[in-house]
């Protein structure tokens, strides 16, 4: 009888050990955020020196309680979606209605995927990516957009942006923006030889 009880105990221990290697549930990020505000920056034919005649804009969208504080830093919590290089036809200066896909050649209605670059020991992040800025800063993180698309439609004076991306870790990111989208013209100071200034985070997230 004692031997039987001992064998049953061993079996139960083996079953428990085979159950999972993750002691805690995986943290879940919001995969379908409601972006409540944002803006577009227009840079003109930013890559004309590289044989790309199309105009370039950057798109920034924000969710939840994110805001820009008095120091000009992004504060609060939520998701910050940034698409740095979004290509338009040379005749377009605002975000036209249509579908935009990840591309590599600077064609109209495409945008560059997110990438990490290391040039002369200086680290850069370029393209499209998203910051998850969480209440618990231990879970705040940064992910690259690897593929996917988004669509733009005009509804009255609002612009509706519907996202459908796949991130570098293969997770899916959706999201909707449906309000007015302000435009900032930075074309007079834009040059591919001069890095564009990006919005700073109050609490920086390590990207490398």
CSV table of C-alpha atoms in Angstrom, one decimal:
chain,number,residue,atom,x,y,z
A,1,UNK,CA,0.0,0.0,0.0
A,2,UNK,CA,2.9,2.3,0.8
A,3,UNK,CA,4.5,1.5,-2.5
A,4,UNK,CA,1.3,2.4,-4.4
A,5,UNK,CA,1.0,5.7,-2.6
A,6,UNK,CA,4.6,6.5,-3.3
A,7,UNK,CA,4.2,5.7,-7.0
A,8,UNK,CA,1.1,7.9,-7.2
A,9,UNK,CA,3.0,10.8,-5.6
A,10,UNK,CA,5.8,10.5,-8.2
A,11,UNK,CA,3.3,10.5,-11.1
A,12,UNK,CA,1.6,13.6,-9.8
A,13,UNK,CA,5.0,15.4,-9.4
A,14,UNK,CA,5.9,14.5,-13.0
A,15,UNK,CA,2.5,15.8,-14.3
A,16,UNK,CA,3.0,19.1,-12.5
A,17,UNK,CA,6.5,19.6,-13.8
A,18,UNK,CA,5.4,18.9,-17.4
A,19,UNK,CA,2.5,21.4,-17.2
A,20,UNK,CA,4.3,24.7,-18.2
A,21,UNK,CA,7.6,26.4,-18.1
A,22,UNK,CA,6.0,29.8,-17.5
A,23,UNK,CA,5.1,30.4,-13.8
A,24,UNK,CA,3.1,33.5,-14.6
A,25,UNK,CA,0.5,34.4,-17.2
A,26,UNK,CA,2.0,36.3,-20.1
A,27,UNK,CA,1.3,40.1,-20.0
A,28,UNK,CA,-1.3,41.1,-22.5
A,29,UNK,CA,-1.1,44.4,-24.3
A,30,UNK,CA,-4.1,46.1,-25.9
A,31,UNK,CA,-4.2,44.8,-29.5
A,32,UNK,CA,-7.0,47.0,-30.7
A,33,UNK,CA,-6.5,50.5,-29.2
A,34,UNK,CA,-8.7,53.5,-29.8
A,35,UNK,CA,-6.4,56.3,-30.9
A,36,UNK,CA,-7.9,59.5,-29.6
A,37,UNK,CA,-5.6,62.2,-31.0
A,38,UNK,CA,-2.7,62.5,-33.4
A,39,UNK,CA,-1.0,64.7,-36.1
A,40,UNK,CA,0.8,64.5,-39.4
A,41,UNK,CA,4.1,66.1,-40.2
A,42,UNK,CA,4.8,67.0,-43.9
A,43,UNK,CA,8.5,66.9,-45.1
A,44,UNK,CA,8.1,67.3,-48.8
A,45,UNK,CA,10.3,65.3,-51.2
A,46,UNK,CA,12.6,64.3,-48.3
A,47,UNK,CA,14.4,61.6,-50.2
A,48,UNK,CA,14.8,63.4,-53.5
A,49,UNK,CA,18.6,63.1,-53.2
A,50,UNK,CA,18.2,59.3,-53.3
A,51,UNK,CA,16.1,59.3,-56.4
A,52,UNK,CA,12.7,59.2,-54.7
A,53,UNK,CA,10.5,62.1,-56.0
A,54,UNK,CA,7.5,61.3,-53.7
A,55,UNK,CA,6.5,63.4,-50.8
A,56,UNK,CA,7.0,62.1,-47.3
A,57,UNK,CA,4.9,62.5,-44.2
A,58,UNK,CA,5.1,61.1,-40.7
A,59,UNK,CA,2.0,59.9,-38.9
A,60,UNK,CA,1.7,59.9,-35.1
A,61,UNK,CA,-1.3,58.5,-33.2
A,62,UNK,CA,-2.0,58.3,-29.5
A,63,UNK,CA,-4.4,56.4,-27.2
A,64,UNK,CA,-5.7,56.6,-23.6
A,65,UNK,CA,-4.2,59.3,-21.4
A,66,UNK,CA,-1.1,60.1,-23.4
A,67,UNK,CA,-0.3,63.9,-23.7
A,68,UNK,CA,2.6,66.2,-24.4
A,69,UNK,CA,3.7,67.9,-21.2
A,70,UNK,CA,5.1,71.4,-20.7
A,71,UNK,CA,8.6,70.1,-21.3
A,72,UNK,CA,7.6,68.8,-24.7
A,73,UNK,CA,7.8,65.2,-23.6
A,74,UNK,CA,5.2,62.5,-24.1
A,75,UNK,CA,3.6,61.7,-20.7
A,76,UNK,CA,0.9,59.5,-19.4
A,77,UNK,CA,0.0,56.0,-20.4
A,78,UNK,CA,-1.3,54.3,-23.6
A,79,UNK,CA,0.0,53.4,-27.0
A,80,UNK,CA,2.0,55.7,-29.3
A,81,UNK,CA,2.0,54.6,-33.0
A,82,UNK,CA,4.6,56.3,-35.2
A,83,UNK,CA,5.0,55.8,-38.9
A,84,UNK,CA,8.1,57.8,-39.9
A,85,UNK,CA,8.2,57.5,-43.7
A,86,UNK,CA,4.8,57.5,-45.4
A,87,UNK,CA,5.0,58.2,-49.1
A,88,UNK,CA,2.6,60.3,-51.1
A,89,UNK,CA,2.5,61.3,-54.8
A,90,UNK,CA,4.4,64.5,-55.5
A,91,UNK,CA,1.1,66.4,-55.9
A,92,UNK,CA,-0.2,65.4,-52.5
A,93,UNK,CA,0.5,67.3,-49.3
A,94,UNK,CA,-2.1,65.7,-47.0
A,95,UNK,CA,-3.0,62.1,-46.3
A,96,UNK,CA,-5.1,60.9,-49.2
A,97,UNK,CA,-8.0,58.4,-48.9
A,98,UNK,CA,-6.8,54.9,-49.7
A,99,UNK,CA,-4.9,51.8,-48.5
A,100,UNK,CA,-1.3,52.0,-47.4
A,101,UNK,CA,1.0,49.0,-47.3
A,102,UNK,CA,4.5,48.2,-46.1
A,103,UNK,CA,6.9,48.8,-49.0
A,104,UNK,CA,10.6,49.1,-49.8
A,105,UNK,CA,11.0,51.5,-52.8
A,106,UNK,CA,9.3,54.7,-51.6
A,107,UNK,CA,6.2,54.2,-53.9
A,108,UNK,CA,3.1,56.3,-53.2
A,109,UNK,CA,0.7,54.7,-50.7
A,110,UNK,CA,3.5,52.7,-49.0
A,111,UNK,CA,5.5,53.1,-45.8
A,112,UNK,CA,8.8,51.7,-44.5
A,113,UNK,CA,8.7,48.8,-42.0
A,114,UNK,CA,10.3,49.3,-38.6
A,115,UNK,CA,14.0,48.6,-38.4
A,116,UNK,CA,16.9,48.9,-36.0
A,117,UNK,CA,20.1,50.3,-37.5
A,118,UNK,CA,23.7,50.5,-36.1
A,119,UNK,CA,25.8,53.0,-38.1
A,120,UNK,CA,29.3,53.8,-36.9
A,121,UNK,CA,28.4,52.6,-33.4
A,122,UNK,CA,25.4,54.9,-33.3
A,123,UNK,CA,22.1,53.1,-32.8
A,124,UNK,CA,18.9,54.3,-34.7
A,125,UNK,CA,15.3,53.1,-35.0
A,126,UNK,CA,13.6,54.0,-38.3
A,127,UNK,CA,10.4,53.2,-40.1
A,128,UNK,CA,7.1,52.2,-38.3
A,129,UNK,CA,6.9,51.2,-34.6
A,130,UNK,CA,4.8,51.4,-31.5
A,131,UNK,CA,5.4,52.2,-27.9
A,132,UNK,CA,3.4,50.5,-25.2
A,133,UNK,CA,3.5,52.9,-22.2
A,134,UNK,CA,1.9,51.0,-19.4
A,135,UNK,CA,0.8,51.9,-15.8
A,136,UNK,CA,3.4,49.5,-14.6
A,137,UNK,CA,6.5,50.8,-16.2
A,138,UNK,CA,8.1,47.3,-15.9
A,139,UNK,CA,5.8,46.3,-18.8
A,140,UNK,CA,6.4,49.3,-21.0
A,141,UNK,CA,8.0,48.3,-24.2
A,142,UNK,CA,8.7,49.1,-27.8
A,143,UNK,CA,7.9,46.9,-30.9
A,144,UNK,CA,8.6,47.2,-34.6
A,145,UNK,CA,5.9,47.0,-37.3
A,146,UNK,CA,7.0,44.3,-39.7
A,147,UNK,CA,4.2,44.1,-42.2
A,148,UNK,CA,0.5,45.0,-42.8
A,149,UNK,CA,-1.5,48.0,-43.9
A,150,UNK,CA,-3.9,50.8,-42.8
A,151,UNK,CA,-6.7,52.5,-44.6
A,152,UNK,CA,-7.8,56.2,-44.6
A,153,UNK,CA,-11.3,57.5,-45.2
A,154,UNK,CA,-12.8,61.0,-44.8
A,155,UNK,CA,-15.9,61.2,-42.7
A,156,UNK,CA,-17.1,64.8,-42.7
A,157,UNK,CA,-14.2,66.9,-41.3
A,158,UNK,CA,-12.7,63.8,-39.6
A,159,UNK,CA,-10.2,61.3,-40.9
A,160,UNK,CA,-10.7,57.6,-40.1
A,161,UNK,CA,-7.6,55.5,-39.9
A,162,UNK,CA,-8.0,51.7,-39.5
A,163,UNK,CA,-4.8,49.8,-38.8
A,164,UNK,CA,-4.0,46.1,-39.4
A,165,UNK,CA,-0.3,45.4,-38.6
A,166,UNK,CA,1.8,42.4,-37.7
A,167,UNK,CA,4.7,43.2,-35.4
A,168,UNK,CA,8.2,41.9,-35.3
A,169,UNK,CA,7.3,39.4,-32.7
A,170,UNK,CA,4.4,38.1,-34.9
A,171,UNK,CA,1.6,39.6,-32.7
A,172,UNK,CA,-1.2,41.4,-34.5
A,173,UNK,CA,-1.9,45.1,-33.8
A,174,UNK,CA,-5.1,46.7,-35.0
A,175,UNK,CA,-6.5,50.1,-33.9
A,176,UNK,CA,-8.8,52.9,-35.0
A,177,UNK,CA,-8.5,56.7,-35.2
A,178,UNK,CA,-11.6,58.7,-36.1
A,179,UNK,CA,-11.3,62.5,-35.4
A,180,UNK,CA,-9.6,65.6,-36.9
A,181,UNK,CA,-6.0,65.1,-37.9
A,182,UNK,CA,-3.9,68.3,-37.7
A,183,UNK,CA,-1.0,68.9,-40.2
A,184,UNK,CA,2.3,70.5,-39.5
A,185,UNK,CA,4.4,71.7,-42.5
A,186,UNK,CA,8.1,71.0,-41.9
A,187,UNK,CA,9.1,70.9,-45.5
A,188,UNK,CA,11.2,74.2,-45.4
A,189,UNK,CA,13.6,72.8,-42.8
A,190,UNK,CA,13.5,69.2,-44.1
A,191,UNK,CA,16.6,67.5,-45.7
A,192,UNK,CA,17.6,63.9,-45.9
A,193,UNK,CA,21.1,65.1,-44.7
A,194,UNK,CA,19.5,66.4,-41.5
A,195,UNK,CA,17.9,64.0,-39.0
A,196,UNK,CA,14.3,64.7,-38.2
A,197,UNK,CA,13.5,65.5,-34.6
A,198,UNK,CA,11.3,62.9,-32.9
A,199,UNK,CA,9.0,63.3,-29.9
A,200,UNK,CA,10.8,62.5,-26.7
A,201,UNK,CA,9.3,60.3,-24.0
A,202,UNK,CA,9.3,61.4,-20.4
A,203,UNK,CA,10.4,58.0,-19.4
A,204,UNK,CA,12.5,56.6,-22.2
A,205,UNK,CA,12.1,53.0,-23.2
A,206,UNK,CA,15.2,51.1,-24.2
A,207,UNK,CA,15.0,50.2,-27.9
A,208,UNK,CA,18.2,48.0,-28.2
